[in-house]
Each structure stands twice: as C-alpha cells, then as structure tokens.
Coordinates of C-alpha atoms and ligand atoms in Angstrom, one line a residue:
X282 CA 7.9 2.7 41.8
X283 CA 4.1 2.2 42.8
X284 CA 2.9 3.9 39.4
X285 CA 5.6 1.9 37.4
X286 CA 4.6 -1.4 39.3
X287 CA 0.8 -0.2 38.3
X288 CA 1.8 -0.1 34.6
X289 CA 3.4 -3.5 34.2
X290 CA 0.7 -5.4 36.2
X291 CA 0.3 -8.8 34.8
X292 CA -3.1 -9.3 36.1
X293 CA -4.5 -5.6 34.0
X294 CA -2.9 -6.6 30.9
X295 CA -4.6 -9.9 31.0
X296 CA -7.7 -9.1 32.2
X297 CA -7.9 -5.9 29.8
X298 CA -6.1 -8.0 26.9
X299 CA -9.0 -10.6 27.2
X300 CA -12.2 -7.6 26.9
X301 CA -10.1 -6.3 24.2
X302 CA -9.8 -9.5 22.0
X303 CA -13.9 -10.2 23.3
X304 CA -14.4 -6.6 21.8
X305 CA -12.3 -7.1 18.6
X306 CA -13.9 -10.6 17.7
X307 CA -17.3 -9.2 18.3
X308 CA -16.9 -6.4 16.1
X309 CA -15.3 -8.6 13.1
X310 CA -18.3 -11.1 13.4
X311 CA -20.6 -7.8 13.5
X312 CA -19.1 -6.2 10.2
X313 CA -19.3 -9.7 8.2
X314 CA -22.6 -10.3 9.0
X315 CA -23.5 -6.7 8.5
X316 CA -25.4 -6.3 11.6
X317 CA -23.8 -3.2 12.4
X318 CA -24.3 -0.8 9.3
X319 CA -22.2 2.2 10.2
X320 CA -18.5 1.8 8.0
X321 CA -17.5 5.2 8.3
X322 CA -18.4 7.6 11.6
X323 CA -17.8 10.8 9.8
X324 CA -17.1 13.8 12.3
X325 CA -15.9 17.3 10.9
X326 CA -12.2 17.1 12.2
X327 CA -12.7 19.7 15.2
X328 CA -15.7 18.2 17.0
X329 CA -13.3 15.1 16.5
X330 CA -11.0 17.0 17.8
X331 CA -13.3 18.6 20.8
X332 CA -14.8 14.9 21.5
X333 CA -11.2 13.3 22.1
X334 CA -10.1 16.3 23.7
X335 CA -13.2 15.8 26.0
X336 CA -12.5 12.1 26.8
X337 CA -8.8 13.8 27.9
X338 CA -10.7 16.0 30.6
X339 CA -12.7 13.5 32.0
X340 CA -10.4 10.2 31.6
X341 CA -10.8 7.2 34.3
X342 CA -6.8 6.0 34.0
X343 CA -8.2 2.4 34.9
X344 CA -11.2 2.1 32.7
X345 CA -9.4 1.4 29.1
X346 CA -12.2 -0.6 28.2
X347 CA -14.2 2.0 27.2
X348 CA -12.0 4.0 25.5
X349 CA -11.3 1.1 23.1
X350 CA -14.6 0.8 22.5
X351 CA -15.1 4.1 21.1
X352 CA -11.2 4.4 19.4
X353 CA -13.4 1.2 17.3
X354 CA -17.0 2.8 17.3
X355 CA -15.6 6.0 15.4
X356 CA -12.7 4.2 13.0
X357 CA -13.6 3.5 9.7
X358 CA -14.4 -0.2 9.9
X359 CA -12.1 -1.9 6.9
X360 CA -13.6 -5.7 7.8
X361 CA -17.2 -4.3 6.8
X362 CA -18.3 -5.6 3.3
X363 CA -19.6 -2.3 2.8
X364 CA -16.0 -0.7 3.2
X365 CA -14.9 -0.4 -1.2
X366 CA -12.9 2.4 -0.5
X367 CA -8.7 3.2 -0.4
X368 CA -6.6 0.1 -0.9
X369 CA -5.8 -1.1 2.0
X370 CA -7.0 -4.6 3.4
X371 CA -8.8 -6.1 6.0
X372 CA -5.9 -7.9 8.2
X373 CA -6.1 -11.2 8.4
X374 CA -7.1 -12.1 12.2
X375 CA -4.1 -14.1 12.9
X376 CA -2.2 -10.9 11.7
X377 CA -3.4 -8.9 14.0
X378 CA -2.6 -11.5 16.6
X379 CA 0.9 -11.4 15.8
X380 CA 0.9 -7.7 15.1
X381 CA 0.6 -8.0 19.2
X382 CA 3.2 -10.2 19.5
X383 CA 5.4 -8.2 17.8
X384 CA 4.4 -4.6 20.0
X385 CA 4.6 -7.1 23.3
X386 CA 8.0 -8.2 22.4
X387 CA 9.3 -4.6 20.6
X388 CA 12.4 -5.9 19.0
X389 CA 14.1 -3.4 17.2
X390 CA 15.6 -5.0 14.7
X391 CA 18.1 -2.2 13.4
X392 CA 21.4 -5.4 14.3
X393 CA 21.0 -8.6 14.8
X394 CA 21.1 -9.7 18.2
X395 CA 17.4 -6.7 18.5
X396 CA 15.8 -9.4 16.5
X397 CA 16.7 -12.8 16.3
X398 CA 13.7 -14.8 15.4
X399 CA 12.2 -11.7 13.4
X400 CA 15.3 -11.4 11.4
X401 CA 15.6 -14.5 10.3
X402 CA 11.9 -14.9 9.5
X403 CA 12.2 -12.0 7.3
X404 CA 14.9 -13.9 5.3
X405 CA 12.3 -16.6 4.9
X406 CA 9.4 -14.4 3.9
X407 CA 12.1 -12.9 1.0
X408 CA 12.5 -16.3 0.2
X409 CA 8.9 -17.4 0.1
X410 CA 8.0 -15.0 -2.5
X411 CA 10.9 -14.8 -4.8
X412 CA 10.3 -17.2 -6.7
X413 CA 7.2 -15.7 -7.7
X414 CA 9.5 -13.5 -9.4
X415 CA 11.7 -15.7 -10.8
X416 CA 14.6 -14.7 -8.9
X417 CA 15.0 -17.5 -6.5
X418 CA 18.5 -18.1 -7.7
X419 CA 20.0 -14.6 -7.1
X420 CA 17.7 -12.6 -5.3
X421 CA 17.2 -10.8 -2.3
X422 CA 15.4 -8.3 -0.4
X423 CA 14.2 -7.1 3.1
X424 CA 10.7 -6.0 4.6
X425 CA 10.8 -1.9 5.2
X426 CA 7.4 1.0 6.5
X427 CA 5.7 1.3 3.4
X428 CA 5.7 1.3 -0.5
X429 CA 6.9 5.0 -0.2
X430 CA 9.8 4.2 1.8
X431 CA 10.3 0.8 -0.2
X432 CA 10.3 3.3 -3.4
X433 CA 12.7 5.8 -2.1
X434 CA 15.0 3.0 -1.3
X435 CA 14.9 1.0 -4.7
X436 CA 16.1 4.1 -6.7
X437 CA 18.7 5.3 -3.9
X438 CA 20.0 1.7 -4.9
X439 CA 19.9 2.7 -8.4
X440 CA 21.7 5.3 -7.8
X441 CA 24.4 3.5 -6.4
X442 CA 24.8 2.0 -9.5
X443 CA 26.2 5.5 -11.2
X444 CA 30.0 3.6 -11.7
X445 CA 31.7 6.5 -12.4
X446 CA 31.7 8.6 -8.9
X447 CA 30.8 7.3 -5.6
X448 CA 27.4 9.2 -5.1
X449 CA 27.6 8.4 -1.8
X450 CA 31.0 10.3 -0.5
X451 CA 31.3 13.0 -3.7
X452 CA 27.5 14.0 -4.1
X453 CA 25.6 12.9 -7.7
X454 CA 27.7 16.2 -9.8
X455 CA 25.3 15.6 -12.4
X456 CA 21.6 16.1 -13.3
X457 CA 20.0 12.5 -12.8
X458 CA 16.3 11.6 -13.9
X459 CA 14.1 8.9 -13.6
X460 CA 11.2 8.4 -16.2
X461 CA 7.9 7.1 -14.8
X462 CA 4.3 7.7 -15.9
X463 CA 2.5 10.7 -14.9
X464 CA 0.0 8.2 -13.7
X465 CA 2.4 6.8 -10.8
X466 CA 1.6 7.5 -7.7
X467 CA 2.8 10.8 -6.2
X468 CA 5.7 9.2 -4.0
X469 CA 7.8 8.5 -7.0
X470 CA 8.4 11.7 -7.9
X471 CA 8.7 12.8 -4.1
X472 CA 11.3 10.6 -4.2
X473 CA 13.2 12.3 -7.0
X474 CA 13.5 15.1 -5.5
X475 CA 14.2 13.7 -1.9
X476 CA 17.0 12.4 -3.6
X477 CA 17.8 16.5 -4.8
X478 CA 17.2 15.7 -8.8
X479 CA 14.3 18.6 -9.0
X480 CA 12.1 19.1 -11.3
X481 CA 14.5 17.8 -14.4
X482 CA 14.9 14.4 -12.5
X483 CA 11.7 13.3 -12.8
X484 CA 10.6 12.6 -16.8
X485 CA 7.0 11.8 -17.0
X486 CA 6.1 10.0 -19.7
X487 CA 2.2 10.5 -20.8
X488 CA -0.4 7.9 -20.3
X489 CA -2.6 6.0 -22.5
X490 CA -6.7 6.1 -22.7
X491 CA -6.7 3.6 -19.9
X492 CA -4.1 5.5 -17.9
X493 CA -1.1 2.9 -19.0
X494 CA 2.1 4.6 -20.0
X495 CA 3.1 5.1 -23.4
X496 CA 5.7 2.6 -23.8
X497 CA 6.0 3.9 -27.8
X498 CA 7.2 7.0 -26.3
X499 CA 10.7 5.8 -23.9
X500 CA 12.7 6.5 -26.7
X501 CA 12.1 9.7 -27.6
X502 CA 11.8 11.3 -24.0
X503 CA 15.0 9.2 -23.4
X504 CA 16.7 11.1 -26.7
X505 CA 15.8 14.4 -25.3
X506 CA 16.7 14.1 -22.1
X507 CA 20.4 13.3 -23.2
X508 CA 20.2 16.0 -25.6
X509 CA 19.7 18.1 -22.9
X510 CA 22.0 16.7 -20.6
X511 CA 20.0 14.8 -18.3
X512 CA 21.2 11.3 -17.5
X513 CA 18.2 9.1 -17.1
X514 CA 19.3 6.5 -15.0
X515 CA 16.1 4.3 -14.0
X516 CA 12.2 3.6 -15.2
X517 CA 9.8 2.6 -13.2
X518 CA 6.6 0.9 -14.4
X519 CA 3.4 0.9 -12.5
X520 CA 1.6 -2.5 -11.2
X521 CA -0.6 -0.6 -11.0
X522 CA -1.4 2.6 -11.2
X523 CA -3.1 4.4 -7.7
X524 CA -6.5 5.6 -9.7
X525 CA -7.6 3.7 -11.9
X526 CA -5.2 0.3 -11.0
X527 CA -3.8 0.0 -14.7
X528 CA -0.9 -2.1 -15.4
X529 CA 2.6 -0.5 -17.3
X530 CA 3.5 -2.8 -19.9
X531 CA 5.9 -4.3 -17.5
X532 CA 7.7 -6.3 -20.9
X533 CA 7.7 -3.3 -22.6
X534 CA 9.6 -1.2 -20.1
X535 CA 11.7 -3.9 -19.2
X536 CA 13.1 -4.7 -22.9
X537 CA 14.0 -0.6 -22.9
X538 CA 15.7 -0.3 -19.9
X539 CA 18.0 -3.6 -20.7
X540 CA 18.6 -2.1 -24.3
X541 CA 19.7 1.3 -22.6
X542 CA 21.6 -0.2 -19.4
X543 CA 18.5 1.5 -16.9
X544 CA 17.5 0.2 -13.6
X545 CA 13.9 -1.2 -14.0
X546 CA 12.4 -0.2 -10.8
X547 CA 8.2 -1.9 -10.4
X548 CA 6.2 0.0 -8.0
X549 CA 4.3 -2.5 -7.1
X550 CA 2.8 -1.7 -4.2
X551 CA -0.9 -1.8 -5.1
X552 CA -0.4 -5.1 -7.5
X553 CA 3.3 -6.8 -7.4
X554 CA 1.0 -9.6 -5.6
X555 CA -1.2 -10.6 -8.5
X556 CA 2.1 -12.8 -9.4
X557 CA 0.3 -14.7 -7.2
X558 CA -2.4 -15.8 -9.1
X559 CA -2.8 -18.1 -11.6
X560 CA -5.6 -16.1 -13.1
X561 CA -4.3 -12.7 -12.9
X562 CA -0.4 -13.2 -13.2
X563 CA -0.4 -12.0 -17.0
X564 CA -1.1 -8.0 -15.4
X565 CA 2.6 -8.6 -14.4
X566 CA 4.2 -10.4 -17.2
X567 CA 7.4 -9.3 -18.3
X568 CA 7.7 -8.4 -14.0
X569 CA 10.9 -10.8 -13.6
X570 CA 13.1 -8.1 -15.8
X571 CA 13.1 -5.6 -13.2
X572 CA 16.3 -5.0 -11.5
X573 CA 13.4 -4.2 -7.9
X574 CA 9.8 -4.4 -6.9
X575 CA 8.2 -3.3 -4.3
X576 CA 5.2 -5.0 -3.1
X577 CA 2.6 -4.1 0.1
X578 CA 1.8 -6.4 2.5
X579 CA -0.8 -4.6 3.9
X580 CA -2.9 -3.6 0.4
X581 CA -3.9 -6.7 -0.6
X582 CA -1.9 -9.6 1.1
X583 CA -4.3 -9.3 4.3
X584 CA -1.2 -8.1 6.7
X585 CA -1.7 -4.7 8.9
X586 CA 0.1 -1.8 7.5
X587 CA 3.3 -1.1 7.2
X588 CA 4.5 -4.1 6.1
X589 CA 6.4 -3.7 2.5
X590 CA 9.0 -6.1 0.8
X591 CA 11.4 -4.5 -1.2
X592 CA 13.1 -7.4 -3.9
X593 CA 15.7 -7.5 -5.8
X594 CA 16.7 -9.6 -8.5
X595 CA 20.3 -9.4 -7.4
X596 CA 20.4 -9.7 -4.4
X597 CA 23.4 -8.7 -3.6
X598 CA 22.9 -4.4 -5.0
X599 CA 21.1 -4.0 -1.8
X600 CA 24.1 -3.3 0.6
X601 CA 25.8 -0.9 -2.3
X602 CA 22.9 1.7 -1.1
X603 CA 23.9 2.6 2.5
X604 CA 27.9 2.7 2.5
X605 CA 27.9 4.1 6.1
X606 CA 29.8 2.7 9.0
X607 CA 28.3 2.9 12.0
X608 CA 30.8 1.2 14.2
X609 CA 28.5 1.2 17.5
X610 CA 26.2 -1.5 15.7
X611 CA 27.4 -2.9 13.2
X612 CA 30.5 -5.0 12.5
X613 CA 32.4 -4.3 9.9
X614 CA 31.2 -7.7 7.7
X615 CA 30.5 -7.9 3.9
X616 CA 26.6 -8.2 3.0
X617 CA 26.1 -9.4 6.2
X618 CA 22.0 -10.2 5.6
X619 CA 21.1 -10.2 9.2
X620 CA 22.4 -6.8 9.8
X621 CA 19.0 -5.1 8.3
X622 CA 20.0 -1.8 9.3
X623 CA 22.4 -1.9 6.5
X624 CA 20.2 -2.0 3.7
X625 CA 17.0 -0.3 5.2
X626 CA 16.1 3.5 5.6
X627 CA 14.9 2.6 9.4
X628 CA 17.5 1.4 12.5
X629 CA 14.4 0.5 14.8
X630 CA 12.2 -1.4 12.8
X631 CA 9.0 -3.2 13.4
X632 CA 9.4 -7.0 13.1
X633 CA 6.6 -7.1 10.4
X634 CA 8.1 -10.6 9.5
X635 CA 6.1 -12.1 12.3
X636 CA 2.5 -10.8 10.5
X637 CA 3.4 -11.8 7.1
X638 CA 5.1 -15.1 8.1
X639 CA 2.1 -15.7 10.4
X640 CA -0.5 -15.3 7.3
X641 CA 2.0 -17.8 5.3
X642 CA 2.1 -20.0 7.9
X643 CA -1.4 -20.3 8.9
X644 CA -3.2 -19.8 6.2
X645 CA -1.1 -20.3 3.2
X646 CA -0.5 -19.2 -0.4
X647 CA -3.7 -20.7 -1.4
X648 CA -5.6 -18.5 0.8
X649 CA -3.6 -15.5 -0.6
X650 CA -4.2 -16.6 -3.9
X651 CA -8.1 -17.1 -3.3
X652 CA -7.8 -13.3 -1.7
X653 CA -6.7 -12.0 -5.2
X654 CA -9.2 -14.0 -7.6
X655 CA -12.1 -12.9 -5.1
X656 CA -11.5 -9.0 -5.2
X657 CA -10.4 -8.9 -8.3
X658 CA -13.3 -11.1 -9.7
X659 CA -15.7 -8.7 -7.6
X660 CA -14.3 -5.5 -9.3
X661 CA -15.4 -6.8 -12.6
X662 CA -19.1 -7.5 -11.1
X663 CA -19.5 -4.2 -9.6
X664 CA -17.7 -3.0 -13.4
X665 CA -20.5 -4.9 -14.7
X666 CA -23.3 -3.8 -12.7
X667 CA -22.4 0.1 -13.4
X668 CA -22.3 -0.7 -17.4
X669 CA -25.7 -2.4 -17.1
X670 CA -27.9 0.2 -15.0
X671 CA -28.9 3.3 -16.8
X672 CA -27.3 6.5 -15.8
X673 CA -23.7 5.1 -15.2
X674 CA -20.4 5.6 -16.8
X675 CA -17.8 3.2 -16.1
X676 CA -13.9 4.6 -17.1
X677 CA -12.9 1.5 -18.3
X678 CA -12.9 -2.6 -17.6
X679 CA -11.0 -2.9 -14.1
X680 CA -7.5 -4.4 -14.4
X681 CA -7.8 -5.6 -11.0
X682 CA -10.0 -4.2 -7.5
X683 CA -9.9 -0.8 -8.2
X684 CA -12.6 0.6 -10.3
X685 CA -13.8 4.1 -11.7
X686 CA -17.6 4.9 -12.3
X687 CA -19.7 7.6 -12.1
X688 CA -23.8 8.7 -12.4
X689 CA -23.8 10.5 -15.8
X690 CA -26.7 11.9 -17.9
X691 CA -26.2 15.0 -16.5
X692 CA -24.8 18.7 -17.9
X693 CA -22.5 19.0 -14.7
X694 CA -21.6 14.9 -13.7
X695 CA -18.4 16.7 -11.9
X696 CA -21.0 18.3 -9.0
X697 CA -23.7 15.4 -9.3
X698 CA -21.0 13.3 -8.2
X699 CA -19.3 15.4 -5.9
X700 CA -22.5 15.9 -4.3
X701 CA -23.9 12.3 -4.3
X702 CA -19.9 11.2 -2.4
X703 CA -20.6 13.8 0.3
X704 CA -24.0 12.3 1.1
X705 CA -22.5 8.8 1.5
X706 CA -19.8 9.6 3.5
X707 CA -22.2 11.7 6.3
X708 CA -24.7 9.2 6.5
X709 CA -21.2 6.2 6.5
X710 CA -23.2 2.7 5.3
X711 CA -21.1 2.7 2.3
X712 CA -17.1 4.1 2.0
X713 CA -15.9 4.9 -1.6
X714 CA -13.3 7.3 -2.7
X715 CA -13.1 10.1 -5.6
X716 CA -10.3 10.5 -7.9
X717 CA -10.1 13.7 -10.9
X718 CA -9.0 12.2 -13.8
X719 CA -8.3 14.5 -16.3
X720 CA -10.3 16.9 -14.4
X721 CA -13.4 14.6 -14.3
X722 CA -14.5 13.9 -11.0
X723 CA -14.8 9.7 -10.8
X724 CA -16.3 7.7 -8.0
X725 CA -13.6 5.3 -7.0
X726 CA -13.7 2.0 -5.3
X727 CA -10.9 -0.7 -4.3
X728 CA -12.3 -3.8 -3.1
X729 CA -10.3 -5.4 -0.6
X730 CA -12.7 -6.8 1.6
X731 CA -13.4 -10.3 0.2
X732 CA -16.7 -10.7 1.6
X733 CA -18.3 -7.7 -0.5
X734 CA -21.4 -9.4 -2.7
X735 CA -22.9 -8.3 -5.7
X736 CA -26.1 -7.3 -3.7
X737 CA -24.0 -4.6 -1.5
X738 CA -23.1 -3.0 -4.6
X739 CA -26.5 -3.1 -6.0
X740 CA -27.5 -1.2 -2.8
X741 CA -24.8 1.3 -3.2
X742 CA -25.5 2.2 -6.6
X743 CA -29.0 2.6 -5.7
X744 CA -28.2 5.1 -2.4
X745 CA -26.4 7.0 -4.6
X746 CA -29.3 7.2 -6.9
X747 CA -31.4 8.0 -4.2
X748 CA -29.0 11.1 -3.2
X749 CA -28.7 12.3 -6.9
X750 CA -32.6 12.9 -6.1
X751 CA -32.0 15.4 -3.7
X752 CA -29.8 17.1 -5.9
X753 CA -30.6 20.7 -6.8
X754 CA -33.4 20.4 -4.7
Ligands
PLP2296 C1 1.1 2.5 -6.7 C2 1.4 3.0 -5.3 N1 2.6 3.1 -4.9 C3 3.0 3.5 -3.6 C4 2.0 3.8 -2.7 C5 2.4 4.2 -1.3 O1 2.4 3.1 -0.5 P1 2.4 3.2 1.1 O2 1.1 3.9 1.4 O3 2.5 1.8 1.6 O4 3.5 4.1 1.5 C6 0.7 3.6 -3.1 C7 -0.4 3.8 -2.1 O5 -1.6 3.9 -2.3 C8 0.3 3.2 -4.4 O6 -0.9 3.0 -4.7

C-alpha cells in the first residue's frame, strides 16, 4: 500500500507538474526565439537504443525531472522555426494544457456516462465546423485516432451503403473497389484491403503533371471495372495529396460520383481545414458534395495528435457502419449520438474534444484561420526563394505548406540530394523530408510552424549549398 500511496502523492505530482510546465515553457520560448539551434538530435536507432537502455540501468525512481529533460533534449523540436519537415503542427500551448486534462481525468469515452463533458463537447466541435462544409442542416460526425483510422471508417460506412445484402451479417459476396489517385496517401489503399477487397478493390486512377488526379479519366476506369465485374462503390479525392500537397478536383469528382450513385469519400486529412480560410477555400471547392471528409486536428489546426474529425453530410449514415450489439454498454437506442462507441473503430477513446474545443474556445477561428494564410503564404516564399537562386528546381507552385525542391545542375541530382539531406539531418539545425517522385529524389518541406521567416529558409538553402560542396570530395 506504501508504494501505491507513493504513486498517487499529491504533493510529487504538484511539485514535479510545476518543473515540468517551468521546463516546457522554457523550451517553447527557446525554440521561437531560436536560441537553442538543435531541431533534430539525430542518434543511429541502437545507440538510441543503448542510451535509453542505459538511463534503465541507472534510473533514480524519484528524480523524473531529469528524465524529462532529456525525453525533450533528444525529440525533434516541432515548435522550432527551423522544424519544415512532416506535416504535423506545433500544438497550440493551451492544447497541450488540456491534452493534460484529459490524461489526468482518462475518461474513456467508449458509452456515455465514461465521458460526459467530453462527449458532449465533441457534439459541439462537429457542430462548430460543419458549417464550413455546408452541412450544418444534416450533418454529423465524431472525433476518432487519426486520418488513417478516420479513412478506414468513412469507406466501411460506404460499404454499408451496398442495399442489396447486409455486408455486415452475410460478408460483401462480391468484388468491391474504390477508385482513388495513385497519388493518395498509402492508407487508402490499406484500407481496401483491410476491408478484404485485394488488389482489384483498389482502382488507381493516374495523376496529372502536378500530381492531381485525372478527373477526364473516372469514366473510363469506371467502364472497365464493370466490364470486368468489379463494383466500384466509392471515390475518394485528395485535399491534398501527402507529397506534393495537390488538390483533386474536389467538383470534378463529386459531379461523377452523384452521376454514378458513388460515395464521395475527401481524405482530407492534410487540407479539409483550408475551408477555413477565406483566401485558400477555393483548393476545396466543390468539398460540400462529398458524402465524408476527414480532417486532422493535429496537421494543421495546432491540436496534439491524434485528434481527427470524421464528417458526414448526412449525419445520420454513421450508425449504419457498426450494426453490433453489445448489450454490456450500450442500450439498445436508435442513433443514440452520445453513445460514440457506436459509430467509432475505438471503445476507449481519448477525449480529444477537450484539445480541439480548448483551441476554439481560447483562441478562436480567427486564429485558425491566421494559422492557414501564414503557412500557406510561407510555402509560396520559400517556392519563391528556390525559383530565384541559381541551382534550384522547384516541382511546381505549392497548393498549400508543402513544397518540393531540389539543388539541380548536376548529372546525378538524385545522390546530390540524397547526400546534401543526410548532412542536415546529422548536424539537426534544419528538419526537411525527402519524397521520390517518379523516381526523382525531391527535398520536401511542410511548413507548419507559423513562426518560420523568409531568412530561415534563406539559411537553409544556403547549408545545403554548403554540403553539396563537400560532395564527391
Ligand atoms: C493525405 C493524408 N491522409 C491520411 C494521412 C494519415 O493520417 P494520420 O497520420 O493522422 O493517420 C496522412 C498523413 O500524412 C495524409 O497526408
């Protein structure tokens, strides 16, 4: 009982709760005003390994203090203006604030009564942003783990929308298929195949120059398919794509699927949230057709990750995807919207309604607005500042903060590039990514931090020249 009483002492949690947020404030104003200049601490992932295996050996079980210290010393530091790397934001500060709220308090969520206040909040959150979707009359939705879970879940509802047989009891007894760009990101077609379609379920329709989908070519991938025997039952458009952050003709693919009776599925996950933004809403137009969006909290609406919306525009199709009883939670009530088990992959589930709510709440859609038209506007600088400086290739104009470039000018730009990326990473002032597109190797940045200035990406470029010195040599 001693050890137990040890573990819930009020007086540790307070006194370690207060060095932690000392720690975590002094480390955001650090990154901002780029006094500390490591982003990344790169460690090959066995001395990682061997480090954290050490602090295991020789662990104090009182001092946590510095433990957390060096869990942030080695993380890759996302609030850093120097951080341009995978698309996923900085949290807001009061996110993280209710982020541990929500682990204090633990409410599972999976019925009702496990989350009272974090279940209704959700239903306001849903509420907040549907009309940004046009679908405040009918819609509906619920906050799930992720835009891959969020995915699976939207097309398991379509699914349910095969009339004939009930999927659910008698098993699909026919070859389903989806069509999505070959651009989307790789959890759309897991998806497909979670769901036991194969190979032939997932129809992948080819991309433009700028890595769109080709729109012009629905019709005649949807012909063959049915000459073949494969029921497409659902498109999915990308807003946007994961490498280069084009935007589907969202119209385009919307007008189809209405004309051939398809569930339009957005993956959104990256970019549903430029509906947002006054300036940057026309990436999405034509968005309000789709039958489901999902939509990341966490990539560039300033939440911690996971926190995902899933949205229907009617509402009501998302208890027709789980038909299961489960008569030791839930009552046996039609579309019972507080029972979030129902409609959701999880049964515990974090109460991520507090973080997005909180961001609301505090700092309103104006702020989240401002968020968008800031990283987006700085992807077009840096876009600039590549097409300006001699020796660059930029892939095309940025639809929003994700942005592919490279150093060219050279016979082999694939191993310049490769070369000049490993340098950065070791020495960690700068993060970017790499993508192969179309087996070209492409330097790859997604700007979420909104404090990134043009003169951090004139230093970047100019490392990297630096690097591409020493190549060869
Ligand atoms: C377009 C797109 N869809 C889905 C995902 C997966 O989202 P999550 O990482 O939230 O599962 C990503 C992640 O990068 C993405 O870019």
């Amino acid at each position: 009982m001693e050890l137990l009483e040890q573990a819930f002492d009020a007086s540790t949690f307070r006194r370690q709760g207060h060095e932690m947020i000392d720690m975590l404030a002094d480390q955001l104003a650090e990154n901002l005003d780029r006094k500390k200049d490591q982003v990344i601490t790169w460690m090959d992932p066995d001395v990682a390994y061997q480090k954290w295996k050490d602090d295991w050996d020789k662990r104090s079980k009182t001092d946590m203090t510095d433990f957390f210290r060096e869990v942030l010393k080695d993380s890759i530091a996302l609030s850093h203006p120097r951080y341009m790397g995978h698309q996923i934001n900085p949290p807001a500060p009061v996110a993280v604030l209710a982020g541990l709220v929500s682990d204090f308090l633990n409410n599972g969520m999976g019925v009702y009564e496990m989350g009272v206040v974090s279940t209704a909040l959700e239903r306001v959150v849903i509420e907040l942003f549907l009309p940004y979707f046009g679908w405040e009359q009918a819609g509906g939705g619920f906050l799930t783990s992720g835009g891959t879970l969020a995915n699976l879940t939207a097309l398991l509802a379509a699914r349910a929308q095969v009339t004939e047989r009930d999927i659910w009891k008698e098993g699909t007894g026919e070859q389903l298929a989806l069509m999505v760009s070959e651009e989307a990101h790789y959890c759309v077609d897991r998806a497909a195949r979670i769901m036991g379609w194969g190979e032939q379920g997932i129809i992948k329709i080819p991309s433009d120059q700028r890595h769109g989908m080709r729109t012009d070519l629905l019709e005649k991938y949807y012909r063959e398919a049915a000459e073949a025997g494969i029921r497409v039952i659902a498109v999915v458009g990308s807003a946007c794509t994961t490498s280069t952050g084009t935007y589907d003709d969202l119209e385009a693919i919307g007008n189809f699927a209405r004309e051939r009776g398809l569930w339009f599925h957005v993956d959104g996950a990256h970019g549903a949230s430029a509906t947002l933004s006054k300036k940057y809403q026309y990436l999405v137009k034509g968005i309000s057709l789709a039958d489901s969006v999902a939509m990341d909290f966490h990539k560039t609406l300033l939440s911690p990750a996971l926190t995902t919306a899933l949205l229907f525009r009617n509402g009501k199709l998302r208890f027709r995807t789980f038909t299961q009883q489960a008569d030791y939670l839930f009552e046996r009530i039609e579309d019972d919207w507080y029972n979030m088990a129902k409609q959701t992959l999880e049964c515990t589930k974090l109460m991520m309604s507090l973080k997005v709510y909180s961001v609301c709440r505090s700092l309103g859609f104006e702020t989240l607005e401002s968020y968008i038209d800031r990283v987006f506007d700085q992807t077009k600088v840096l876009a600039s500042l590549v097409e300006k400086r001699e020796g660059w290739e930029l892939k095309q104009d940025p639809d929003c903060n994700i942005v592919c470039f490279r150093m060219s000018g050279t016979e082999n730009p694939n191993e310049l590039n490769e070369f000049v990326r490993n340098k950065l990473i070791a020495e960690g002032k700068f993060y970017v990514v790499r993508t192969i597109l179309r087996g070209e190797y492409w330097l790859r940045c997604t700007l979420t931090n909104p404090f990134t200035e043009a003169a951090d990406m004139e230093d970047l470029l100019a490392l990297l020249e630096g690097y591409a010195g020493e190549w060869g040599a």
